[in-house]
Tab-separated table of C-alpha atoms and ligand atoms in Angstrom:
chain	number	residue	atom	x	y	z
A	1	MET	CA	-37.516	-7.813	-105.373
A	2	PRO	CA	-33.737	-8.115	-105.268
A	3	PHE	CA	-33.123	-9.012	-101.636
A	4	ASP	CA	-29.927	-10.670	-100.491
A	5	ASN	CA	-30.167	-11.270	-96.761
A	6	SER	CA	-26.629	-11.817	-95.574
A	7	TYR	CA	-27.499	-11.165	-91.925
A	8	ALA	CA	-30.122	-13.889	-92.053
A	9	ARG	CA	-27.389	-16.286	-93.195
A	10	LEU	CA	-25.479	-15.815	-89.950
A	11	GLU	CA	-26.182	-18.341	-87.208
A	12	ASN	CA	-29.465	-18.211	-85.314
A	13	LYS	CA	-27.854	-16.719	-82.254
A	14	PHE	CA	-27.622	-13.349	-84.037
A	15	TYR	CA	-31.381	-12.830	-84.361
A	16	GLN	CA	-34.879	-14.133	-84.085
A	17	ARG	CA	-36.683	-14.817	-87.330
A	18	ILE	CA	-40.001	-13.054	-87.042
A	19	ASN	CA	-42.531	-11.403	-89.313
A	20	PRO	CA	-43.931	-7.965	-88.591
A	21	THR	CA	-47.221	-8.163	-86.707
A	22	PRO	CA	-49.954	-6.908	-89.047
A	23	VAL	CA	-51.759	-3.684	-88.179
A	24	LYS	CA	-55.470	-3.007	-88.509
A	25	GLN	CA	-55.839	-0.207	-90.956
A	26	PRO	CA	-52.610	0.965	-92.528
A	27	ARG	CA	-52.660	4.308	-94.260
A	28	ILE	CA	-49.664	5.590	-96.171
A	29	ILE	CA	-48.649	9.104	-95.135
A	30	LEU	CA	-45.108	9.704	-96.364
A	31	VAL	CA	-43.091	8.049	-99.111
A	32	ASN	CA	-39.575	9.155	-100.001
A	33	ARG	CA	-39.675	8.835	-103.778
A	34	GLU	CA	-36.235	10.326	-104.214
A	35	LEU	CA	-34.643	7.729	-101.933
A	36	ALA	CA	-36.664	4.938	-103.521
A	37	GLY	CA	-35.323	6.143	-106.869
A	38	GLU	CA	-31.709	6.126	-105.670
A	39	MET	CA	-32.205	2.636	-104.240
A	40	GLU	CA	-34.056	1.478	-107.380
A	41	PHE	CA	-36.697	0.274	-104.966
A	42	PRO	CA	-39.863	-0.557	-106.912
A	43	LEU	CA	-42.603	1.362	-105.141
A	44	PRO	CA	-46.039	-0.201	-105.496
A	45	GLU	CA	-48.376	2.004	-107.483
A	46	THR	CA	-51.416	2.412	-105.297
A	47	ASP	CA	-51.616	3.932	-101.839
A	48	ALA	CA	-53.267	0.770	-100.571
A	49	GLU	CA	-50.399	-1.423	-101.780
A	50	GLN	CA	-47.812	0.951	-100.332
A	51	ALA	CA	-49.649	0.905	-97.024
A	52	GLU	CA	-49.671	-2.895	-96.981
A	53	LEU	CA	-45.962	-3.027	-97.765
A	54	PHE	CA	-44.678	-0.349	-95.394
A	55	SER	CA	-46.885	-1.424	-92.497
A	56	GLY	CA	-45.389	-4.892	-92.635
A	57	ASN	CA	-48.782	-6.415	-93.412
A	58	LYS	CA	-47.330	-7.776	-96.643
A	59	PRO	CA	-43.555	-8.078	-96.423
A	60	PRO	CA	-41.879	-8.171	-99.826
A	61	GLN	CA	-41.254	-11.546	-101.386
A	62	ASP	CA	-37.623	-12.593	-100.822
A	63	SER	CA	-37.336	-10.580	-97.624
A	64	GLU	CA	-36.427	-12.689	-94.579
A	65	PRO	CA	-37.674	-10.657	-91.643
A	66	LEU	CA	-35.775	-10.866	-88.381
A	67	ALA	CA	-35.135	-9.034	-85.137
A	68	GLN	CA	-31.466	-8.478	-84.317
A	69	VAL	CA	-30.108	-9.156	-80.867
A	70	TYR	CA	-27.722	-6.755	-79.162
A	71	ALA	CA	-26.724	-5.539	-75.728
A	72	GLY	CA	-25.678	-2.084	-74.681
A	73	HIS	CA	-24.500	0.416	-72.145
A	74	GLN	CA	-27.476	2.644	-71.414
A	75	PHE	CA	-26.477	5.803	-69.547
A	76	GLY	CA	-23.336	3.975	-68.489
A	77	ASN	CA	-25.066	0.826	-67.185
A	78	PHE	CA	-24.583	-2.433	-68.978
A	79	VAL	CA	-27.737	-4.241	-70.123
A	80	PRO	CA	-26.729	-7.728	-71.307
A	81	GLN	CA	-29.641	-8.162	-73.649
A	82	LEU	CA	-31.539	-5.598	-75.657
A	83	GLY	CA	-32.277	-6.198	-79.312
A	84	ASP	CA	-34.938	-5.103	-81.772
A	85	GLY	CA	-37.902	-4.934	-79.447
A	86	ARG	CA	-40.036	-2.839	-81.746
A	87	ALA	CA	-38.315	-3.175	-85.067
A	88	VAL	CA	-38.054	-5.852	-87.691
A	89	LEU	CA	-35.338	-5.955	-90.317
A	90	LEU	CA	-36.995	-7.011	-93.557
A	91	GLY	CA	-33.646	-7.757	-95.160
A	92	GLU	CA	-31.057	-6.247	-97.442
A	93	PHE	CA	-32.239	-4.749	-100.664
A	94	VAL	CA	-29.540	-4.688	-103.355
A	95	ASN	CA	-29.649	-2.345	-106.343
A	96	SER	CA	-28.212	-2.910	-109.807
A	97	SER	CA	-24.794	-1.511	-108.841
A	98	GLY	CA	-24.619	-3.889	-105.896
A	99	LYS	CA	-25.267	-1.294	-103.215
A	100	ARG	CA	-26.953	-2.779	-100.146
A	101	TYR	CA	-29.680	-1.194	-98.089
A	102	ASP	CA	-30.954	-2.591	-94.808
A	103	ILE	CA	-34.692	-2.019	-94.705
A	104	GLN	CA	-36.174	-1.979	-91.249
A	105	LEU	CA	-39.716	-1.406	-90.059
A	106	LYS	CA	-39.836	0.404	-86.737
A	107	GLY	CA	-42.991	-0.158	-84.694
A	108	ALA	CA	-43.573	-3.527	-86.362
A	109	GLY	CA	-44.774	-5.434	-83.305
A	110	GLN	CA	-43.348	-7.551	-80.530
A	111	THR	CA	-40.300	-9.762	-80.818
A	112	MET	CA	-38.517	-11.921	-78.300
A	113	TYR	CA	-36.495	-8.836	-77.374
A	114	SER	CA	-39.493	-6.657	-76.501
A	115	ARG	CA	-39.175	-7.265	-72.764
A	116	ASN	CA	-42.256	-5.440	-71.428
A	117	GLY	CA	-42.739	-3.232	-74.461
A	118	ASP	CA	-45.596	-3.400	-76.934
A	119	GLY	CA	-43.355	-3.396	-79.997
A	120	ARG	CA	-45.168	-0.373	-81.347
A	121	SER	CA	-44.317	3.233	-82.045
A	122	PRO	CA	-46.498	6.280	-81.519
A	123	LEU	CA	-46.909	8.595	-84.491
A	124	GLY	CA	-44.955	11.493	-82.939
A	125	PRO	CA	-41.547	9.828	-82.700
A	126	ALA	CA	-41.997	8.342	-86.186
A	127	ILE	CA	-42.572	11.817	-87.592
A	128	ARG	CA	-39.607	13.198	-85.698
A	129	GLU	CA	-37.298	10.493	-87.054
A	130	TYR	CA	-38.587	11.018	-90.585
A	131	ILE	CA	-38.097	14.791	-90.517
A	132	VAL	CA	-34.798	14.838	-88.667
A	133	SER	CA	-33.052	11.944	-90.413
A	134	GLU	CA	-33.896	13.372	-93.847
A	135	ALA	CA	-32.797	16.837	-92.729
A	136	MET	CA	-29.523	15.367	-91.468
A	137	PHE	CA	-28.935	13.773	-94.846
A	138	ARG	CA	-29.530	17.096	-96.602
A	139	LEU	CA	-27.229	18.805	-94.105
A	140	GLY	CA	-24.477	16.415	-95.170
A	141	ILE	CA	-24.358	14.336	-92.001
A	142	PRO	CA	-23.999	10.529	-92.290
A	143	THR	CA	-27.313	9.047	-91.214
A	144	THR	CA	-29.897	6.347	-91.626
A	145	ARG	CA	-32.682	7.428	-93.990
A	146	ALA	CA	-36.452	7.549	-94.038
A	147	LEU	CA	-38.198	5.634	-96.808
A	148	ALA	CA	-41.810	5.730	-95.669
A	149	MET	CA	-44.251	6.176	-92.844
A	150	VAL	CA	-47.717	4.721	-92.382
A	151	CYS	CA	-50.348	5.285	-89.740
A	152	SER	CA	-51.327	1.930	-88.330
A	153	GLY	CA	-54.973	2.679	-87.576
A	154	GLU	CA	-54.325	1.371	-84.077
A	155	ASN	CA	-53.774	3.193	-80.832
A	156	VAL	CA	-50.658	2.729	-78.771
A	157	PHE	CA	-50.820	3.388	-75.071
A	158	ARG	CA	-48.221	5.461	-73.306
A	159	GLU	CA	-49.458	7.891	-70.653
A	160	GLN	CA	-52.432	8.223	-72.956
A	161	ALA	CA	-53.808	6.613	-76.096
A	162	LEU	CA	-51.874	7.833	-79.130
A	163	PRO	CA	-52.152	7.067	-82.836
A	164	GLY	CA	-49.650	4.400	-83.872
A	165	ALA	CA	-47.285	4.417	-86.846
A	166	VAL	CA	-44.769	2.242	-88.631
A	167	PHE	CA	-41.631	3.946	-89.870
A	168	THR	CA	-39.448	2.464	-92.614
A	169	ARG	CA	-35.778	3.069	-91.980
A	170	VAL	CA	-32.963	2.472	-94.431
A	171	ALA	CA	-29.375	2.023	-93.249
A	172	SER	CA	-26.109	0.647	-94.548
A	173	SER	CA	-26.399	-1.793	-91.636
A	174	HIS	CA	-27.858	-1.934	-88.157
A	175	ILE	CA	-24.727	-3.289	-86.492
A	176	ARG	CA	-24.048	-1.404	-83.287
A	177	ILE	CA	-21.284	-1.400	-80.697
A	178	GLY	CA	-23.926	-3.119	-78.558
A	179	THR	CA	-24.032	-6.029	-80.998
A	180	PHE	CA	-20.381	-6.759	-80.176
A	181	GLU	CA	-21.050	-6.308	-76.475
A	182	TYR	CA	-23.797	-8.900	-76.575
A	183	PHE	CA	-21.411	-11.667	-77.644
A	184	ALA	CA	-18.368	-10.442	-75.732
A	185	SER	CA	-20.278	-10.264	-72.438
A	186	ARG	CA	-21.248	-13.917	-72.891
A	187	ASN	CA	-17.651	-14.820	-73.571
A	188	ASP	CA	-18.780	-15.976	-77.000
A	189	TYR	CA	-15.595	-14.978	-78.756
A	190	GLU	CA	-16.443	-17.035	-81.769
A	191	GLY	CA	-19.575	-14.913	-82.055
A	192	VAL	CA	-17.480	-11.746	-81.787
A	193	LYS	CA	-15.185	-13.025	-84.502
A	194	THR	CA	-18.027	-13.982	-86.821
A	195	LEU	CA	-19.607	-10.568	-86.309
A	196	THR	CA	-16.353	-8.673	-86.818
A	197	ASP	CA	-15.485	-10.591	-89.972
A	198	TYR	CA	-18.989	-9.961	-91.215
A	199	ALA	CA	-18.785	-6.234	-90.412
A	200	ILE	CA	-15.396	-5.898	-92.112
A	201	ASP	CA	-16.696	-7.666	-95.219
A	202	LEU	CA	-19.773	-5.499	-95.340
A	203	HIS	CA	-18.364	-2.054	-94.529
A	204	TYR	CA	-14.604	-2.042	-94.781
A	205	PRO	CA	-13.486	-4.942	-96.998
A	206	HIS	CA	-10.142	-3.279	-97.784
A	207	LEU	CA	-9.147	-3.763	-94.124
A	208	LYS	CA	-8.700	-7.467	-94.794
A	209	GLU	CA	-5.387	-6.530	-96.396
A	210	ALA	CA	-4.168	-4.767	-93.249
A	211	GLY	CA	-1.467	-6.374	-91.084
A	212	ASN	CA	-3.941	-6.635	-88.225
A	213	PRO	CA	-7.445	-6.324	-89.695
A	214	TYR	CA	-9.115	-6.282	-86.282
A	215	ALA	CA	-6.981	-3.457	-84.948
A	216	ALA	CA	-7.578	-1.670	-88.235
A	217	PHE	CA	-11.304	-2.223	-87.840
A	218	LEU	CA	-11.291	-0.633	-84.394
A	219	GLY	CA	-9.305	2.286	-85.790
A	220	LYS	CA	-11.727	2.685	-88.647
A	221	VAL	CA	-14.784	2.772	-86.383
A	222	CYS	CA	-12.993	5.362	-84.221
A	223	SER	CA	-12.371	7.427	-87.362
A	224	VAL	CA	-15.902	7.333	-88.704
A	225	GLN	CA	-17.309	8.192	-85.279
A	226	ALA	CA	-14.840	11.068	-84.845
A	227	ARG	CA	-15.901	12.420	-88.201
A	228	LEU	CA	-19.587	11.960	-87.416
A	229	VAL	CA	-19.605	13.645	-84.015
A	230	ALA	CA	-17.566	16.572	-85.384
A	231	LYS	CA	-20.310	17.074	-87.948
A	232	TRP	CA	-23.008	16.923	-85.287
A	233	MET	CA	-21.178	19.675	-83.411
A	234	ARG	CA	-21.105	21.875	-86.494
A	235	ILE	CA	-24.880	21.954	-86.797
A	236	GLY	CA	-25.750	21.957	-83.084
A	237	PHE	CA	-27.223	18.469	-83.088
A	238	ILE	CA	-27.771	16.724	-79.777
A	239	HIS	CA	-28.389	13.016	-80.203
A	240	GLY	CA	-29.800	12.602	-76.719
A	241	VAL	CA	-29.263	8.835	-76.204
A	242	MET	CA	-25.684	8.030	-77.127
A	243	ASN	CA	-25.875	4.559	-75.633
A	244	THR	CA	-23.592	1.940	-77.147
A	245	ASP	CA	-26.637	0.256	-78.678
A	246	ASN	CA	-27.301	3.502	-80.549
A	247	THR	CA	-23.770	3.783	-81.917
A	248	THR	CA	-23.250	2.258	-85.355
A	249	ILE	CA	-20.030	0.855	-86.697
A	250	SER	CA	-20.878	2.353	-90.103
A	251	GLY	CA	-20.590	5.880	-88.681
A	252	GLU	CA	-24.195	6.695	-89.519
A	253	THR	CA	-26.365	8.566	-87.030
A	254	ILE	CA	-29.005	6.145	-85.772
A	255	ASP	CA	-32.010	6.096	-83.433
A	256	TYR	CA	-33.488	9.546	-83.392
A	257	GLY	CA	-35.232	9.322	-80.051
A	258	PRO	CA	-35.221	12.483	-77.985
A	259	CYS	CA	-32.744	14.203	-80.298
A	260	ALA	CA	-32.880	17.962	-80.641
A	261	PHE	CA	-31.072	20.976	-82.023
A	262	MET	CA	-29.521	23.561	-79.787
A	263	ASP	CA	-31.068	27.027	-79.959
A	264	GLY	CA	-28.913	29.400	-77.882
A	265	TYR	CA	-25.313	28.241	-77.692
A	266	ASP	CA	-24.515	26.429	-74.462
A	267	PRO	CA	-22.366	23.280	-74.338
A	268	ALA	CA	-24.400	22.009	-71.358
A	269	THR	CA	-27.614	21.891	-73.394
A	270	VAL	CA	-29.727	18.774	-72.811
A	271	PHE	CA	-33.267	18.143	-74.003
A	272	SER	CA	-33.937	14.485	-73.295
A	273	SER	CA	-36.391	13.956	-70.455
A	274	ILE	CA	-34.469	10.887	-69.309
A	275	ASP	CA	-30.986	12.436	-69.312
A	276	HIS	CA	-31.108	13.641	-65.717
A	277	TYR	CA	-27.395	14.252	-65.266
A	278	GLY	CA	-26.611	15.730	-68.649
A	279	ARG	CA	-24.521	12.734	-69.651
A	280	TYR	CA	-25.378	13.313	-73.300
A	281	ALA	CA	-25.236	17.113	-73.328
A	282	TYR	CA	-24.112	18.805	-76.556
A	283	GLY	CA	-20.580	19.446	-75.325
A	284	ARG	CA	-20.093	15.960	-73.908
A	285	GLN	CA	-20.809	14.106	-77.129
A	286	PRO	CA	-17.163	13.737	-78.199
A	287	SER	CA	-16.030	12.233	-74.900
A	288	ILE	CA	-19.072	9.945	-74.795
A	289	ALA	CA	-18.318	8.715	-78.301
A	290	GLN	CA	-14.815	7.868	-77.143
A	291	TRP	CA	-16.188	6.101	-74.068
A	292	ASN	CA	-18.413	4.018	-76.336
A	293	LEU	CA	-15.464	3.191	-78.578
A	294	ALA	CA	-13.509	2.005	-75.543
A	295	GLY	CA	-16.398	-0.431	-75.040
A	296	LEU	CA	-15.966	-1.715	-78.577
A	297	ALA	CA	-12.224	-2.024	-78.001
A	298	GLY	CA	-12.884	-4.206	-74.957
A	299	CYS	CA	-14.930	-6.588	-77.104
A	300	LEU	CA	-12.219	-6.924	-79.733
A	301	LEU	CA	-9.205	-7.544	-77.463
A	302	SER	CA	-8.879	-11.270	-78.074
A	303	LEU	CA	-8.993	-10.670	-81.820
A	304	ILE	CA	-6.409	-7.912	-81.733
A	305	HIS	CA	-3.756	-9.996	-79.990
A	306	THR	CA	-3.555	-13.371	-78.264
A	307	ASP	CA	-1.542	-11.763	-75.492
A	308	THR	CA	-3.977	-9.781	-73.358
A	309	GLU	CA	-1.499	-7.103	-72.283
A	310	GLN	CA	-0.361	-6.466	-75.827
A	311	ALA	CA	-3.959	-6.398	-77.001
A	312	LYS	CA	-4.849	-3.866	-74.329
A	313	SER	CA	-2.012	-1.507	-75.067
A	314	ARG	CA	-2.688	-1.648	-78.797
A	315	ALA	CA	-6.425	-1.066	-78.289
A	316	GLU	CA	-5.804	1.748	-75.852
A	317	GLU	CA	-3.504	3.485	-78.260
A	318	ILE	CA	-6.146	3.273	-80.978
A	319	VAL	CA	-8.939	4.609	-78.783
A	320	GLN	CA	-6.645	7.416	-77.558
A	321	GLY	CA	-6.217	8.340	-81.192
A	322	PHE	CA	-9.854	9.354	-81.275
A	323	GLY	CA	-9.003	12.555	-79.374
A	324	PRO	CA	-6.616	14.161	-81.864
A	325	GLU	CA	-8.587	12.840	-84.816
A	326	PHE	CA	-11.796	14.303	-83.454
A	327	ARG	CA	-10.154	17.660	-82.795
A	328	THR	CA	-8.833	17.824	-86.342
A	329	HIS	CA	-12.301	17.165	-87.745
A	330	TYR	CA	-13.930	19.427	-85.201
A	331	PHE	CA	-11.808	22.453	-86.011
A	332	ALA	CA	-12.104	21.838	-89.735
A	333	GLU	CA	-15.885	21.745	-89.407
A	334	MET	CA	-16.118	24.627	-86.956
A	335	CYS	CA	-13.598	26.958	-88.582
A	336	SER	CA	-15.499	26.550	-91.849
A	337	LYS	CA	-18.351	28.212	-89.954
A	338	ILE	CA	-16.268	31.384	-89.746
A	339	GLY	CA	-14.971	30.938	-93.284
A	340	LEU	CA	-11.386	30.254	-92.245
A	341	LYS	CA	-8.798	27.515	-92.510
A	342	PRO	CA	-8.421	25.697	-89.203
A	343	ASP	CA	-5.008	26.963	-88.155
A	344	GLU	CA	-4.298	27.836	-84.545
A	345	PRO	CA	-5.242	31.521	-84.590
A	346	ALA	CA	-8.502	30.598	-86.341
A	347	GLN	CA	-9.239	27.983	-83.696
A	348	GLU	CA	-8.686	30.560	-80.988
A	349	LEU	CA	-10.909	33.019	-82.780
A	350	LEU	CA	-13.618	30.400	-83.040
A	351	ASN	CA	-13.407	29.658	-79.337
A	352	ASP	CA	-13.672	33.366	-78.560
A	353	LEU	CA	-16.815	33.611	-80.643
A	354	LEU	CA	-18.372	30.607	-78.933
A	355	GLN	CA	-17.580	32.195	-75.599
A	356	ILE	CA	-19.333	35.405	-76.602
A	357	MET	CA	-22.292	33.446	-77.935
A	358	HIS	CA	-22.493	31.516	-74.705
A	359	GLU	CA	-22.521	34.705	-72.645
A	360	SER	CA	-25.209	36.338	-74.744
A	361	LYS	CA	-27.147	33.089	-75.347
A	362	ALA	CA	-27.180	33.997	-79.018
A	363	ASP	CA	-28.913	31.544	-81.316
A	364	PHE	CA	-26.263	29.127	-82.585
A	365	THR	CA	-27.641	28.536	-86.075
A	366	LEU	CA	-28.779	32.039	-86.869
A	367	SER	CA	-25.674	33.766	-85.513
A	368	PHE	CA	-23.377	31.757	-87.735
A	369	ARG	CA	-25.662	32.150	-90.728
A	370	MET	CA	-25.590	35.920	-90.283
A	371	LEU	CA	-21.800	36.020	-90.381
A	372	SER	CA	-21.742	35.718	-94.150
A	373	LYS	CA	-24.093	38.724	-94.404
A	374	THR	CA	-21.776	40.597	-92.083
A	375	VAL	CA	-18.666	39.882	-94.108
A	376	LEU	CA	-20.426	41.139	-97.209
A	377	GLY	CA	-21.270	44.417	-95.491
A	378	ASN	CA	-24.602	43.956	-93.732
A	379	GLY	CA	-23.755	43.633	-90.062
A	380	ALA	CA	-27.079	44.713	-88.611
A	381	PRO	CA	-28.820	41.302	-88.475
A	382	LEU	CA	-25.907	39.776	-86.594
A	383	LEU	CA	-25.493	42.631	-84.141
A	384	SER	CA	-29.185	42.491	-83.303
A	385	LEU	CA	-28.728	38.885	-82.139
A	386	PHE	CA	-26.124	39.973	-79.638
A	387	ASN	CA	-28.131	42.882	-78.198
A	388	GLY	CA	-25.027	45.043	-78.356
A	389	LYS	CA	-24.299	43.798	-74.838
A	390	ASN	CA	-20.905	42.311	-75.399
A	391	ASN	CA	-17.730	42.414	-77.337
A	392	ILE	CA	-18.960	41.051	-80.641
A	393	SER	CA	-17.802	44.168	-82.507
A	394	GLU	CA	-14.297	43.712	-81.196
A	395	TRP	CA	-14.410	40.069	-82.292
A	396	LEU	CA	-15.531	41.085	-85.768
A	397	GLU	CA	-12.458	43.276	-86.085
A	398	LYS	CA	-10.149	40.419	-85.129
A	399	TRP	CA	-11.962	38.120	-87.490
A	400	LYS	CA	-11.423	40.538	-90.352
A	401	ALA	CA	-7.714	40.719	-89.590
A	402	GLU	CA	-7.451	36.949	-89.462
A	403	ARG	CA	-9.266	36.563	-92.754
A	404	GLU	CA	-6.838	38.972	-94.346
A	405	ARG	CA	-3.892	37.161	-92.790
A	406	GLN	CA	-5.176	33.900	-94.290
A	407	ASN	CA	-5.549	35.659	-97.623
A	408	ILE	CA	-9.203	34.792	-98.007
A	409	THR	CA	-11.473	37.202	-99.839
A	410	LYS	CA	-14.811	38.265	-98.407
A	411	GLU	CA	-16.588	36.379	-101.152
A	412	GLU	CA	-14.656	33.167	-100.550
A	413	ALA	CA	-15.302	33.359	-96.835
A	414	ALA	CA	-19.013	33.988	-97.376
A	415	GLN	CA	-19.223	31.051	-99.744
A	416	THR	CA	-17.535	28.657	-97.330
A	417	MET	CA	-19.768	29.853	-94.532
A	418	ASP	CA	-22.996	29.482	-96.483
A	419	ARG	CA	-22.068	25.910	-97.336
A	420	ASN	CA	-21.440	25.069	-93.699
A	421	ASN	CA	-23.852	27.237	-91.736
A	422	PRO	CA	-27.369	26.023	-92.464
A	423	ALA	CA	-30.141	28.562	-92.756
A	424	PHE	CA	-32.670	25.882	-91.905
A	425	ILE	CA	-32.460	23.144	-89.325
A	426	PRO	CA	-35.309	21.058	-87.898
A	427	ARG	CA	-35.877	23.437	-85.042
A	428	ASN	CA	-37.460	21.662	-82.104
A	429	HIS	CA	-40.498	23.910	-81.940
A	430	ARG	CA	-41.189	23.419	-85.641
A	431	VAL	CA	-40.901	19.654	-85.289
A	432	GLU	CA	-43.243	19.762	-82.295
A	433	GLN	CA	-45.725	21.889	-84.222
A	434	ALA	CA	-45.688	19.387	-87.082
A	435	ILE	CA	-46.176	16.487	-84.675
A	436	SER	CA	-49.042	18.206	-82.839
A	437	ALA	CA	-50.915	18.917	-86.049
A	438	ALA	CA	-50.554	15.278	-87.086
A	439	VAL	CA	-51.419	13.710	-83.756
A	440	GLU	CA	-54.213	16.071	-82.744
A	441	ASN	CA	-55.799	16.911	-86.091
A	442	ASP	CA	-54.614	14.223	-88.460
A	443	ASP	CA	-53.054	17.103	-90.413
A	444	PHE	CA	-49.792	16.162	-92.141
A	445	GLU	CA	-49.347	19.369	-94.117
A	446	PRO	CA	-46.981	20.989	-91.565
A	447	THR	CA	-44.849	17.823	-91.607
A	448	LYS	CA	-44.686	17.825	-95.394
A	449	LYS	CA	-43.921	21.526	-95.500
A	450	LEU	CA	-41.076	21.139	-93.029
A	451	ILE	CA	-39.608	18.223	-94.988
A	452	LYS	CA	-39.757	20.342	-98.135
A	453	ILE	CA	-37.987	23.334	-96.571
A	454	LEU	CA	-35.323	21.118	-95.008
A	455	HIS	CA	-34.586	19.610	-98.383
A	456	HIS	CA	-32.430	22.699	-99.056
A	457	PRO	CA	-31.023	23.644	-95.665
A	458	TYR	CA	-28.158	25.771	-96.968
A	459	ASP	CA	-30.187	27.765	-99.497
A	460	GLU	CA	-31.872	31.068	-98.862
A	461	GLN	CA	-35.634	30.538	-99.015
A	462	PRO	CA	-37.015	34.006	-98.305
A	463	GLU	CA	-40.610	32.803	-98.458
A	464	TYR	CA	-39.905	30.578	-95.439
A	465	ASP	CA	-37.993	33.151	-93.455
A	466	GLU	CA	-39.948	32.393	-90.258
A	467	TYR	CA	-38.592	28.849	-90.299
A	468	MET	CA	-35.099	30.246	-89.814
A	469	GLN	CA	-36.095	31.996	-86.636
A	470	PRO	CA	-35.505	30.717	-83.122
A	471	PRO	CA	-38.620	29.972	-81.078
A	472	GLU	CA	-40.574	32.721	-79.370
A	473	PRO	CA	-40.417	32.275	-75.594
A	474	THR	CA	-43.863	30.624	-75.673
A	475	GLU	CA	-42.839	28.226	-78.443
A	476	ARG	CA	-39.700	27.073	-76.766
A	477	VAL	CA	-39.230	23.317	-76.330
A	478	TYR	CA	-37.505	22.432	-73.075
A	479	GLN	CA	-37.787	18.661	-73.080
A	480	THR	CA	-37.994	15.909	-75.635
A	481	PHE	CA	-39.213	12.334	-75.166
A	482	CYS	CA	-38.207	9.141	-76.887
A	483	GLY	CA	-41.651	7.541	-77.029
A	484	THR	CA	-40.494	4.044	-76.150
B	1	AMP	P1	-34.247	2.931	-78.035
B	1	AMP	O1	-34.448	3.866	-76.891
B	1	AMP	O2	-35.237	3.121	-79.130
B	1	AMP	O3	-32.860	2.890	-78.529
B	1	AMP	O4	-34.604	1.490	-77.444
B	1	AMP	C1	-33.886	0.825	-76.449
B	1	AMP	C2	-34.349	-0.602	-76.382
B	1	AMP	O5	-35.716	-0.711	-75.945
B	1	AMP	C3	-34.291	-1.334	-77.707
B	1	AMP	O6	-33.908	-2.654	-77.462
B	1	AMP	C4	-35.719	-1.254	-78.199
B	1	AMP	O7	-36.031	-2.279	-79.101
B	1	AMP	C5	-36.499	-1.378	-76.900
B	1	AMP	N1	-37.828	-0.754	-77.014
B	1	AMP	C6	-38.075	0.552	-77.050
B	1	AMP	N2	-39.408	0.784	-77.165
B	1	AMP	C7	-40.014	-0.415	-77.207
B	1	AMP	C8	-41.367	-0.835	-77.330
B	1	AMP	N3	-42.367	0.021	-77.426
B	1	AMP	N4	-41.588	-2.164	-77.341
B	1	AMP	C9	-40.592	-3.045	-77.241
B	1	AMP	N5	-39.300	-2.699	-77.123
B	1	AMP	C10	-39.010	-1.402	-77.102
B	2	MG	MG1	-31.879	2.103	-79.922
């Protein structure tokens, strides 16, 4: 297989070389043939061979498995050493056009970074990451991908014995802000430089031409994160653990732990069982992203300028730039949800709508999806979501006026909206139902069905209408868990 393991060529201090720990009885459950095709990844023919490969029992020839070291701010507290404690990077697969894919097995056994963990993953979180990361990709959000999932045939022990799984994740890299923090916190500035040069080469080679490539690198990471978080906001995604070790420099969403999608609109929405103070609530994600980027800036100071004061002011200016850049992306994303160009009156109109939705706890996804029906003359489904209790009708009038002022036809508006307001998202209760069926009854049909529906999140799929619906009160998910 065409592996070219550039990370393994860095010095030893960047990782531990380690093979996945074999599992007892691997059984292949999910394989992403479409992604394998795009990667030109040669899938083994038989289920047994696929199970051996994706469990880590038989790593591909030419892979050079390793666990990456990193640090990170977890809920604001600095942890000087984390690292892949339950994941092994097999290496970088390169296709015929030279595109690189990091292939990582999650749940692959202990490494020197496991601390007290078992290095394993329960089946539930593996299913969640598979479903949600693929849905995110189909929704148009930068993300790591899911290539495969196997059941390990072993139990993992959390509060109870649970079936274990190994999940195969594909990413453009696994370099995190926490990777920089690991070296910077040890005052290993040579390490920071090696890592930054490596990251620039890998992700943003054109920045080498910039006057100050390191300042440009910081700016670029700020940009890709601003763009990413704006997209999360558009679809109501709540990452749940926006620690610096879960923030990539590629701008891909990574580490789907206790992530969830908002049902009724409320910026304070939190699902994660460990987020006691709402640090990572839906509405706080932009400011947390900026906080994380300030952490990256701190690591890069000595590269940005030899004079500390000058370095600081330059870095600060760049990180400040996140604010306006985020807002530009945010309003572009959000105003597309009401079919308008993001000028000031449209922004105000959007905010008014969010306010009304907040007051009536209207379902975020469904309300927006129903707007395109409304503009084309069928207002009933939307009005029913608002219980007639508030001023939605008044808002609809203003919206119509604004659309006319912007010279946008009904049809154009509806088209924009249907491309930006998904009909289908991985609703938490549906994901939980899929996980329960798998864990309790070894039944993977609900998981497969959900993956299939979420393959076309913006298309009408009348036969799956119930998957568009918010949860019934009894189905409602209030808390999610990361399964560590
Ligand atoms: P996460 O919450 O998945 O981002 O993980 C945070 C840190 O804890 C990472 O360094 C993980 O590798 C580590 N970790 C999480 N679960 C386990 C586990 N079961 N065994 C070993 N390390 C783990
Ligand atoms: Mg993580």
